[in-house]
Tab-separated table of C-alpha atoms and ligand atoms in Angstrom:
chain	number	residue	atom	x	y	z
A	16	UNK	CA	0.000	0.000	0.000
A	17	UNK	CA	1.386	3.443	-0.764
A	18	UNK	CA	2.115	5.869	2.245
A	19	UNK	CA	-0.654	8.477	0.869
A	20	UNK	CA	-3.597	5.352	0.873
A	21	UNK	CA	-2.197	4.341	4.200
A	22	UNK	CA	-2.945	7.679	5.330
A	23	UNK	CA	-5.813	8.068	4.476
A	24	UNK	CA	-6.919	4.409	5.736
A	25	UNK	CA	-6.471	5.911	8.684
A	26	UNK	CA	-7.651	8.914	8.578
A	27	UNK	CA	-10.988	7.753	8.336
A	28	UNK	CA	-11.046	5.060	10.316
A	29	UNK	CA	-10.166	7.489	13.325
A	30	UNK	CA	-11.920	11.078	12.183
A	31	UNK	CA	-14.904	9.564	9.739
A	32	UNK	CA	-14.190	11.507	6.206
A	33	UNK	CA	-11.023	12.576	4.459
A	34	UNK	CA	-9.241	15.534	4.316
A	35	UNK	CA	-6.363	17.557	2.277
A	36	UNK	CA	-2.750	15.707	1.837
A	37	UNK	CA	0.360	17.763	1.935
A	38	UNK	CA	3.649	16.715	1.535
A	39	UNK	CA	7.384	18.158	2.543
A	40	UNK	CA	10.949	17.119	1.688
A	41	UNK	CA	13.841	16.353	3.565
A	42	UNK	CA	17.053	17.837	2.312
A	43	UNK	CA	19.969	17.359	1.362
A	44	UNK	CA	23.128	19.899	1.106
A	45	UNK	CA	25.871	19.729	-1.524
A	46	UNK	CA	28.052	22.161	0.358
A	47	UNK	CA	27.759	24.862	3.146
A	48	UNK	CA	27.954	23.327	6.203
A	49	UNK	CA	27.310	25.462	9.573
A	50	UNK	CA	27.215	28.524	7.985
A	51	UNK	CA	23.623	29.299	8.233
A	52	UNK	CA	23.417	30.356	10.986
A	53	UNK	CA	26.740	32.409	10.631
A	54	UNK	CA	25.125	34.337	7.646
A	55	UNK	CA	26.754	32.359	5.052
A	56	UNK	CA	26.002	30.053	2.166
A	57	UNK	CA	24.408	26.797	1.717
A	58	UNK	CA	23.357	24.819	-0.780
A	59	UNK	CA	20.410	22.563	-0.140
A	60	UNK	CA	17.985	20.969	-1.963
A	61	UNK	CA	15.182	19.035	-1.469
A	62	UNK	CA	14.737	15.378	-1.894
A	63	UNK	CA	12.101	12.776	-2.800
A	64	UNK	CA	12.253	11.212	0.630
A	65	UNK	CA	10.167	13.510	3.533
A	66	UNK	CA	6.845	13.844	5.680
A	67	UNK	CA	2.804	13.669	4.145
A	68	UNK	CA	-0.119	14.428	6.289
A	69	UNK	CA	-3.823	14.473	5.749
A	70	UNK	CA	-5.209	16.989	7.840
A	71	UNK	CA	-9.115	18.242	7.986
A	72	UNK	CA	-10.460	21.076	10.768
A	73	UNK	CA	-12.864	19.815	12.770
A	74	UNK	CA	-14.642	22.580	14.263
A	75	UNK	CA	-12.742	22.655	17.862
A	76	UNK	CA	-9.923	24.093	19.233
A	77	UNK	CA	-8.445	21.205	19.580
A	78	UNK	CA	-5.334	19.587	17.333
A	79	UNK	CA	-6.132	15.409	17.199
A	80	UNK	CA	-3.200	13.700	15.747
A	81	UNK	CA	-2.031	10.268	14.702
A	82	UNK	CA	1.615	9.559	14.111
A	83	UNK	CA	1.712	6.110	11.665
A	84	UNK	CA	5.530	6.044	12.380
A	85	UNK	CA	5.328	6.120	16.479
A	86	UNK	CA	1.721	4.450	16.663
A	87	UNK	CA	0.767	7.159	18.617
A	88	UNK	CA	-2.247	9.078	19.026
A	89	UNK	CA	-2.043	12.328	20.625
A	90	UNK	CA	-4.414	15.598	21.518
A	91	UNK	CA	-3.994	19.297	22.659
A	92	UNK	CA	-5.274	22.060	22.585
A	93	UNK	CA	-2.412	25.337	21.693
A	94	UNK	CA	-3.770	28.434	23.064
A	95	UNK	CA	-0.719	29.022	25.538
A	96	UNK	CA	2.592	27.515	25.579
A	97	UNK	CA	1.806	25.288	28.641
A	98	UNK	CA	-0.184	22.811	26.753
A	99	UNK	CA	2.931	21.950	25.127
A	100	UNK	CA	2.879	18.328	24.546
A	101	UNK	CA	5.007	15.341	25.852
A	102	UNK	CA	5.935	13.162	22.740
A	103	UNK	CA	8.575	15.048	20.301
A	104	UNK	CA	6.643	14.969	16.870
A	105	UNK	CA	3.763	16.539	18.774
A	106	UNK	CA	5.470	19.219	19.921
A	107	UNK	CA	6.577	19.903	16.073
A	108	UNK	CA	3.105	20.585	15.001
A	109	UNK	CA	2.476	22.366	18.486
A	110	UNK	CA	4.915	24.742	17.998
A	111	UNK	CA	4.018	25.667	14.565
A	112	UNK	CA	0.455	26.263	15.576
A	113	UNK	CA	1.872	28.344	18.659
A	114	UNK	CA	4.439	30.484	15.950
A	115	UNK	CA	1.109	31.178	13.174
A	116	UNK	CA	-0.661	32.432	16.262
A	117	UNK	CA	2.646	34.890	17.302
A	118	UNK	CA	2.646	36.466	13.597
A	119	UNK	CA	-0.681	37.000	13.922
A	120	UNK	CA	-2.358	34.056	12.014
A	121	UNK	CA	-4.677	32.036	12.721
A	122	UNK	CA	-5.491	28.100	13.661
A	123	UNK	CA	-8.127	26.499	13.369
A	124	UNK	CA	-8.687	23.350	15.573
A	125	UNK	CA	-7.793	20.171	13.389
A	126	UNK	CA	-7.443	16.460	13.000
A	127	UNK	CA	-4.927	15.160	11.209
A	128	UNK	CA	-2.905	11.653	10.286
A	129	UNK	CA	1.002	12.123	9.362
A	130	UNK	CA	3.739	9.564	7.869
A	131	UNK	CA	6.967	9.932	6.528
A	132	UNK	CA	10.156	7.970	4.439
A	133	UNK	CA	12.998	10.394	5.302
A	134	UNK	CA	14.656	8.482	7.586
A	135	UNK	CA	15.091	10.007	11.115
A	136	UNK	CA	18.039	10.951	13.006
A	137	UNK	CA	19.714	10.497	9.738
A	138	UNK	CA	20.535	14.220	9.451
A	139	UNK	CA	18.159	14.656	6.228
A	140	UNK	CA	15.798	17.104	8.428
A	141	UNK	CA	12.629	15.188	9.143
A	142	UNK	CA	12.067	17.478	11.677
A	143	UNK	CA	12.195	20.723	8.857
A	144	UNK	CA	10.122	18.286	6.656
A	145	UNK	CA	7.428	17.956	9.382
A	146	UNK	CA	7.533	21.804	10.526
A	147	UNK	CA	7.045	22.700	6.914
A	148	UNK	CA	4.858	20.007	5.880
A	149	UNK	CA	1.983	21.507	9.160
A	150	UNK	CA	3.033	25.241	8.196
A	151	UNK	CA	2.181	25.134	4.174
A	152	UNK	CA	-1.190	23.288	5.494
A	153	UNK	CA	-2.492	25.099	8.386
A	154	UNK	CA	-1.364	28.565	6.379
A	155	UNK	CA	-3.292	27.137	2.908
A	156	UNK	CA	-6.432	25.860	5.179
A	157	UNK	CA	-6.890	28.980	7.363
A	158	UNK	CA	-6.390	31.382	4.363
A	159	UNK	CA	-3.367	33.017	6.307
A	160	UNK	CA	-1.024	34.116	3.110
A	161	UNK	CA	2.132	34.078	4.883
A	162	UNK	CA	4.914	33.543	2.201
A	163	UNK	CA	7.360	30.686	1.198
A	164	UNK	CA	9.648	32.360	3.571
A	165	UNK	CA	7.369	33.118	6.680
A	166	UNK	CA	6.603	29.716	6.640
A	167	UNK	CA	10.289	28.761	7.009
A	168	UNK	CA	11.022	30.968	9.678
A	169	UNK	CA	7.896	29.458	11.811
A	170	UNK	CA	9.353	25.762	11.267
A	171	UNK	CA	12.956	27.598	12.132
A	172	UNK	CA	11.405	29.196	15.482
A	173	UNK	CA	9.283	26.399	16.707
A	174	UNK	CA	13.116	24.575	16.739
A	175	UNK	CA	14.009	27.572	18.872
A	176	UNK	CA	11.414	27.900	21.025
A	177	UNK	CA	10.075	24.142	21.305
A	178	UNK	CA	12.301	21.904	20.916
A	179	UNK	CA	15.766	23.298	22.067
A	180	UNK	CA	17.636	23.677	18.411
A	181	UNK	CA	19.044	27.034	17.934
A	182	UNK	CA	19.191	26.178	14.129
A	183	UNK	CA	19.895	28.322	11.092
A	184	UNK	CA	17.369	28.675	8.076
A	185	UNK	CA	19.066	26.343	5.599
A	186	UNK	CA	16.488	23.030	6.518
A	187	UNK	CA	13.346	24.657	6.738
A	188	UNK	CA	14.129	27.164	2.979
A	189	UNK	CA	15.284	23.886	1.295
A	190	UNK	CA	11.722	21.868	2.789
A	191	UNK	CA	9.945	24.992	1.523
A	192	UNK	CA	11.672	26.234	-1.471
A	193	UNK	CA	12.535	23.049	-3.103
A	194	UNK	CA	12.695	22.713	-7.030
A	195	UNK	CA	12.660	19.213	-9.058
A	196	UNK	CA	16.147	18.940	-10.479
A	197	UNK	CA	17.075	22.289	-8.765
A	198	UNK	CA	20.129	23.247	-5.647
A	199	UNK	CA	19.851	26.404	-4.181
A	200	UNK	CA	21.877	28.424	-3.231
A	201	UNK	CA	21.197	30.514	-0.316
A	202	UNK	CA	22.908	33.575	1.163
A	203	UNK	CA	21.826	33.089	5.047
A	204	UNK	CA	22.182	37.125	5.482
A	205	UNK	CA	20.095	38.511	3.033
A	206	UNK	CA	17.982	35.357	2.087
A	207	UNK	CA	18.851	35.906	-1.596
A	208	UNK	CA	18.565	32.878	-3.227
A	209	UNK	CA	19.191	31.208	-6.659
A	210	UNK	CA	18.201	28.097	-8.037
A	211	UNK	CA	21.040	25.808	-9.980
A	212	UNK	CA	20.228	23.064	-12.140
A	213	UNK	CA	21.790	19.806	-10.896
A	214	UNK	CA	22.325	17.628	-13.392
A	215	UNK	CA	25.455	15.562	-12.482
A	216	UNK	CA	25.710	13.608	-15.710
A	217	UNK	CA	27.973	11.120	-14.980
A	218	UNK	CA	28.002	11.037	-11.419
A	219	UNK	CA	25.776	10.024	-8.902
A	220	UNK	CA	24.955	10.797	-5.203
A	221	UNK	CA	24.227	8.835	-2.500
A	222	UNK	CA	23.729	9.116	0.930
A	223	UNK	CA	25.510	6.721	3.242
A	224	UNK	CA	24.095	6.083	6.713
A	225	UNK	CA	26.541	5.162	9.868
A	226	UNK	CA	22.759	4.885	11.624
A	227	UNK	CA	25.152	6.237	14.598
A	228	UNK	CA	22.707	9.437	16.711
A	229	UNK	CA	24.178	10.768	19.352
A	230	UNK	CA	22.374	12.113	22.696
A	231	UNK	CA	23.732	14.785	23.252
A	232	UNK	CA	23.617	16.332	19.308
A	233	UNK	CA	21.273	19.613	20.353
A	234	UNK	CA	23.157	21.179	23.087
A	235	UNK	CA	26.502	20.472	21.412
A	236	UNK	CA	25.181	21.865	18.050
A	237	UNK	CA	24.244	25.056	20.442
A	238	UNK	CA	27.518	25.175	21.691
A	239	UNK	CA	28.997	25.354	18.282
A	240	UNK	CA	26.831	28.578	17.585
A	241	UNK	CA	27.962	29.919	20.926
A	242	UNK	CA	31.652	29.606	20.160
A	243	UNK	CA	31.149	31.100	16.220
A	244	UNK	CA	29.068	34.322	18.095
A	245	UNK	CA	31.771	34.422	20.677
A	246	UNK	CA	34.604	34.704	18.144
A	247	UNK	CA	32.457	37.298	16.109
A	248	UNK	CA	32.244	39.211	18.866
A	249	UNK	CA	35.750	39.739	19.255
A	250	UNK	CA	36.618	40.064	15.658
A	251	UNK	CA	33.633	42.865	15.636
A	252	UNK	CA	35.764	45.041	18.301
A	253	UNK	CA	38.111	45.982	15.893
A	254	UNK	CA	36.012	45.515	12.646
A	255	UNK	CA	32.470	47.065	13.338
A	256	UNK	CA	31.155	46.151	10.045
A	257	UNK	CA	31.111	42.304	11.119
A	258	UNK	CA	27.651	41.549	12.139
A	259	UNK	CA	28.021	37.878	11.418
A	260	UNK	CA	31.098	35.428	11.301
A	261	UNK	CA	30.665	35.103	7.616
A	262	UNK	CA	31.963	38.888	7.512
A	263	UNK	CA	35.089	38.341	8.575
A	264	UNK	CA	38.373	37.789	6.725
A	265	UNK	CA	40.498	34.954	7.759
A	266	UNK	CA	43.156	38.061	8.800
A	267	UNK	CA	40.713	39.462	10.703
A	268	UNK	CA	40.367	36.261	13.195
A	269	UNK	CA	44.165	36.051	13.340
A	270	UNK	CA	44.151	39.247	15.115
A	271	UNK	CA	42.316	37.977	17.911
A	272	UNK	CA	44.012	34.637	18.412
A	273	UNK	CA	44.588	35.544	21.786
A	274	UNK	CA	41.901	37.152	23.095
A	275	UNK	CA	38.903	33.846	22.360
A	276	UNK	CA	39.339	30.432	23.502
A	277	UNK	CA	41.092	27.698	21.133
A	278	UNK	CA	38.425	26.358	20.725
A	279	UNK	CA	36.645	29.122	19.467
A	280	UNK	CA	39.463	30.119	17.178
A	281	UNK	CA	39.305	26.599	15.535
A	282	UNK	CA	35.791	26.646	14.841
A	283	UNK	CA	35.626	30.222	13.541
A	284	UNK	CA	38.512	29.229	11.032
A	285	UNK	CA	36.473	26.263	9.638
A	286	UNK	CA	33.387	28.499	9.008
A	287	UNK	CA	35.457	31.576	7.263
A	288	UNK	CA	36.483	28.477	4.778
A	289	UNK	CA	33.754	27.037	4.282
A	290	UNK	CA	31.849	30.014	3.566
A	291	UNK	CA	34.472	30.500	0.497
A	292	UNK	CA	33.793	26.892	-0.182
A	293	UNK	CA	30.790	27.022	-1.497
A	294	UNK	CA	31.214	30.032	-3.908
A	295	UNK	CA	34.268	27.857	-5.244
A	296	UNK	CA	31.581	25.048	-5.712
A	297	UNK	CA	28.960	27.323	-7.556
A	298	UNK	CA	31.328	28.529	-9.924
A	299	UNK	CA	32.878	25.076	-10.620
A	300	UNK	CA	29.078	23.411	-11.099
A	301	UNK	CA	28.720	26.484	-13.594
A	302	UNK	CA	31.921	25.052	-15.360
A	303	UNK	CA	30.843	21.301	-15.073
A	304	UNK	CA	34.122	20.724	-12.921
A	305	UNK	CA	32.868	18.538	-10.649
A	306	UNK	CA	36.451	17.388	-9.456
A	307	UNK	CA	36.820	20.583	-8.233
A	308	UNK	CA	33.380	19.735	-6.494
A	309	UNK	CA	34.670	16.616	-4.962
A	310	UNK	CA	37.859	18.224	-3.646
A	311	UNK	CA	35.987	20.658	-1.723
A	312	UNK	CA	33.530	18.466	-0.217
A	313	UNK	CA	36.380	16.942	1.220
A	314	UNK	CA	37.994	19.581	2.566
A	315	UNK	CA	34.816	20.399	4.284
A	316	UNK	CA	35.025	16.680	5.621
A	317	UNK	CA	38.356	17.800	6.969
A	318	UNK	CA	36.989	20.919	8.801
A	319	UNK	CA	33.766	19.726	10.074
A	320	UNK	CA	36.003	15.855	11.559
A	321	UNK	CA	38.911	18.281	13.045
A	322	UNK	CA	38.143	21.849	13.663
A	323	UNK	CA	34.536	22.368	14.287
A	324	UNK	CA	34.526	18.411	15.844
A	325	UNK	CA	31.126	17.225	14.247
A	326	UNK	CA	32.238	14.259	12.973
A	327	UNK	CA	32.580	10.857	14.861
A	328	UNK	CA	35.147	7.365	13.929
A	329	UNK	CA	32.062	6.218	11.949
A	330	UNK	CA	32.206	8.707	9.309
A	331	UNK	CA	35.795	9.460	9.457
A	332	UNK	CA	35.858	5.637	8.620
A	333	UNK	CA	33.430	6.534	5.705
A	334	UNK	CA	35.158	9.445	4.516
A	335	UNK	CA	38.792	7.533	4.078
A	336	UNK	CA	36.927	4.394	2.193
A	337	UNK	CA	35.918	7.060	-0.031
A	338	UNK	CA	38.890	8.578	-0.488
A	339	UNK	CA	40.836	5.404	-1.007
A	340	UNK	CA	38.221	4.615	-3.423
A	341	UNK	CA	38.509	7.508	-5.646
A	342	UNK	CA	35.301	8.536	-4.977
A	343	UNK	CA	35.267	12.035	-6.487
A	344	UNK	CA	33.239	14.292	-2.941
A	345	UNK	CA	33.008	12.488	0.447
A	346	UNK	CA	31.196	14.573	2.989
A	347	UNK	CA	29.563	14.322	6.824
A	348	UNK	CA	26.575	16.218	6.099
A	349	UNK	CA	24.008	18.143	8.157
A	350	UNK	CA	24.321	18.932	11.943
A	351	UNK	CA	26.653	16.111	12.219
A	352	UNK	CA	27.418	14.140	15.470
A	353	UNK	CA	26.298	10.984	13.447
A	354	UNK	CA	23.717	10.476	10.256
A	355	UNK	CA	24.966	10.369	6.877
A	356	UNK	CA	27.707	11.176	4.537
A	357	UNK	CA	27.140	12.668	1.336
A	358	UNK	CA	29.336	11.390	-2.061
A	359	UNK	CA	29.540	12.332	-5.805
A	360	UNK	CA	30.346	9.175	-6.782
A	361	UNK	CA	31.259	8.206	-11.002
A	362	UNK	CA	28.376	6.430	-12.163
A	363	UNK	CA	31.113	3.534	-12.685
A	364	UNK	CA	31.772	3.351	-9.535
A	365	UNK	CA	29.266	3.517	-7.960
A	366	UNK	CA	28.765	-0.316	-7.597
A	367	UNK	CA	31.907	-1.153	-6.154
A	368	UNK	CA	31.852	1.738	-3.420
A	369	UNK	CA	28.632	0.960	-2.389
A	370	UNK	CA	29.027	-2.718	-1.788
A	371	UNK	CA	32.722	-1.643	-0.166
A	372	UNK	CA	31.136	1.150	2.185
A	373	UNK	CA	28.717	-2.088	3.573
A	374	UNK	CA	30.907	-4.419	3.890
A	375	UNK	CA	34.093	-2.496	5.175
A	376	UNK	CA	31.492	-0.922	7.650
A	377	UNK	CA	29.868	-3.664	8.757
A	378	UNK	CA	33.352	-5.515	9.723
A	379	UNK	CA	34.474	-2.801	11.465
A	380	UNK	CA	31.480	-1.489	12.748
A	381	UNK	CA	29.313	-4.491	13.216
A	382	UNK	CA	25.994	-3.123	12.096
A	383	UNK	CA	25.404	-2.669	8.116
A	384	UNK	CA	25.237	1.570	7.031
A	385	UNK	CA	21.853	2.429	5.040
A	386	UNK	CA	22.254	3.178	1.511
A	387	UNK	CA	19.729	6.036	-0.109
A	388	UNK	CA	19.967	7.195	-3.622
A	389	UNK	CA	18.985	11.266	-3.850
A	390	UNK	CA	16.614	12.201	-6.282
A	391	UNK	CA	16.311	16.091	-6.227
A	392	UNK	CA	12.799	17.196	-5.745
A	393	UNK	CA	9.701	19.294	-5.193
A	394	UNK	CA	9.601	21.189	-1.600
A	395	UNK	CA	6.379	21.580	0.360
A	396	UNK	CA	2.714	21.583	-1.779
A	397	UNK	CA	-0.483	20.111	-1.559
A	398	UNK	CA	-1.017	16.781	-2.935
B	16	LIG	C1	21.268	21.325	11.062
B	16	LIG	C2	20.555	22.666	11.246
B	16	LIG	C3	20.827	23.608	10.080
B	16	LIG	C4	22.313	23.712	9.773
B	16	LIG	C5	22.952	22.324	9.693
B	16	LIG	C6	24.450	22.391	9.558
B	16	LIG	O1	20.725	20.625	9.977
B	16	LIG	O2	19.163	22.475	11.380
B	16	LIG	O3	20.275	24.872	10.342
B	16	LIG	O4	22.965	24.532	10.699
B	16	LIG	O5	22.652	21.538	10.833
B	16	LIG	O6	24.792	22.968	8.344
């Protein structure tokens, strides 16, 4: 049975007759990594793996809401923040209903029945997927009109203010702003954005998965952001015009070696690269050099493993394989702290890496890595 039938199966088994289907991506991000919220680049784009939901008002003030993933049925009402809910994918929808209200929208009480492929934990952004998914519906059913970009911002503040992840933009655009075929790339300061056709004849990418999460991902993905403000704050004493990290000239943090923690410094130099990186990658795709691609996907690999310390010995171990392979871009990508790495593989070898990654992996690791193709897709519509 297809996830939209299953859906709706049980949508009206539990609420009587059907409703609307909407549907958001997952992402995926060819370069860019941490620099969204530093007011750099990224370059995301959606994928054909994410989140679809029937939903239907129903006349209350109440949200009723099945979860065909977690078996789980849950209800609450959102007028205040206290009714915030206990299970996590609640509080998702919760928080987008509480972040229409705050702009000014409005919510009607609904029932609705979600589901979703994009594997979670994976660091493909289920969580943007389902924020964006509830925000394009209960914007479209309430006749709100908030814009493409509103509705990213709500999915990117009920992160903030629900669920503990003082993320940047880059998950929640890409869910929203997603184009068949299509990257984008974003500048995180002035939300400029322009789509690039992706057509990597001769190459392919795919998505390896350690399946490794680690606990404690949030709060050190907030501490990252701490340390890059910290070190723009000092770099902004004697440069004024630096109101995010991605201002600042790799000069500029020399100066102030000695006045931020190591730690600080190290991270601050990987994000001043990487920021570079990805213009480097836009003009290359524009040439059709995708070695040049490749190489800077690793060097990113190199930053994000051992100066902003994202990585873990499961994708390290990834990211050599690849290397030794000749695989032409091996990447951790997302947050980090586990989930995937990205490659641009040939299409000739793509065979032979795969089957390598798994069973290389697996000896070492002792559990077999997931293996998704990417096909570049649509962002968040109605069905
Ligand atoms: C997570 C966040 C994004 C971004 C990436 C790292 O996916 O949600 O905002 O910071 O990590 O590039």
């Amino acid at each position: 049975m297809s996830m939209t039938t299953q859906i709706h199966e049980k949508f009206v088994a539990l609420f009587g007759e059907g409703g609307e289907q909407y549907a958001a991506a997952g992402r995926i991000n060819l370069i860019g990594e941490h620099t969204d919220y530093n007011g750099g680049y990224v370059f995301p784009g959606a994928i054909d793996k994410g989140i679809v939901a029937e939903i239907k008002l129903n006349g209350t003030d109440k949200v009723r809401a099945f979860s065909i993933d977690c078996d789980e049925y849950v209800e609450f009402s959102f007028q205040n923040d206290e009714a915030l809910p206990g299970q996590q994918w609640a509080r998702y929808i919760f928080g987008v209903c509480r972040e229409i209200l705050k702009r000014g929208g409005k919510v009607a009480g609904f029932d609705t029945v979600f589901a979703g492929d994009v594997p979670l934990g994976a660091g493909l952004s289920s969580s943007a997927a389902l924020e964006s998914c509830y925000a394009n519906a209960i914007n479209e059913l309430n006749g709100n009109g908030f814009d493409k970009f509103e509705l990213a911002k709500i999915g990117q503040s009920t992160e903030h203010n629900y669920c503990g992840v003082k993320c940047g933009i880059m998950d929640q655009f890409a869910s929203c702003f997603g184009k068949a075929g299509c990257l984008i790339r974003l500048n995180c300061k002035t939300l400029e954005y322009k789509y690039f056709p992706f057509d990597s004849k001769g190459y392919k990418v795919v998505l390896i998965d350690s399946c490794v999460k680690h606990k404690l991902a949030s709060s050190a993905y907030n501490k990252r952001r701490e340390s890059c403000e910290n070190a723009a704050a000092a770099i902004r004493k004697n440069h004024p015009e630096v109101e995010f990290l991605s201002d600042a000239k790799r000069v500029w943090l020399d100066e102030v070696r000695d006045r931020i923690p190591e730690e600080d410094f190290l991270r601050a130099e990987y994000v001043i690269g990487e920021v570079q990186r990805v213009l480097d990658v836009c003009d290359a795709l524009e040439r059709g050099d995708y070695e040049t691609v490749g190489e800077m996907m690793y060097q990113t690999h190199f930053g994000l493993s051992r100066l902003y310390e994202v990585s873990c010995e499961e994708l390290d171990f990834l990211n050599k394989l690849a290397r030794k392979m000749d695989v032409t871009g091996s990447r951790v990508m997302g947050g980090g702290f586990g989930g995937c790495t990205i490659n641009l593989v040939k299409e000739e070898l793509y065979e032979d890496f795969v089957n390598a990654a798994k069973e290389q992996f697996t000896a070492r690791f002792g559990h077999e890595p997931k293996v998704y193709d990417v096909v570049v897709s649509d962002g968040a519509r109605k069905l």
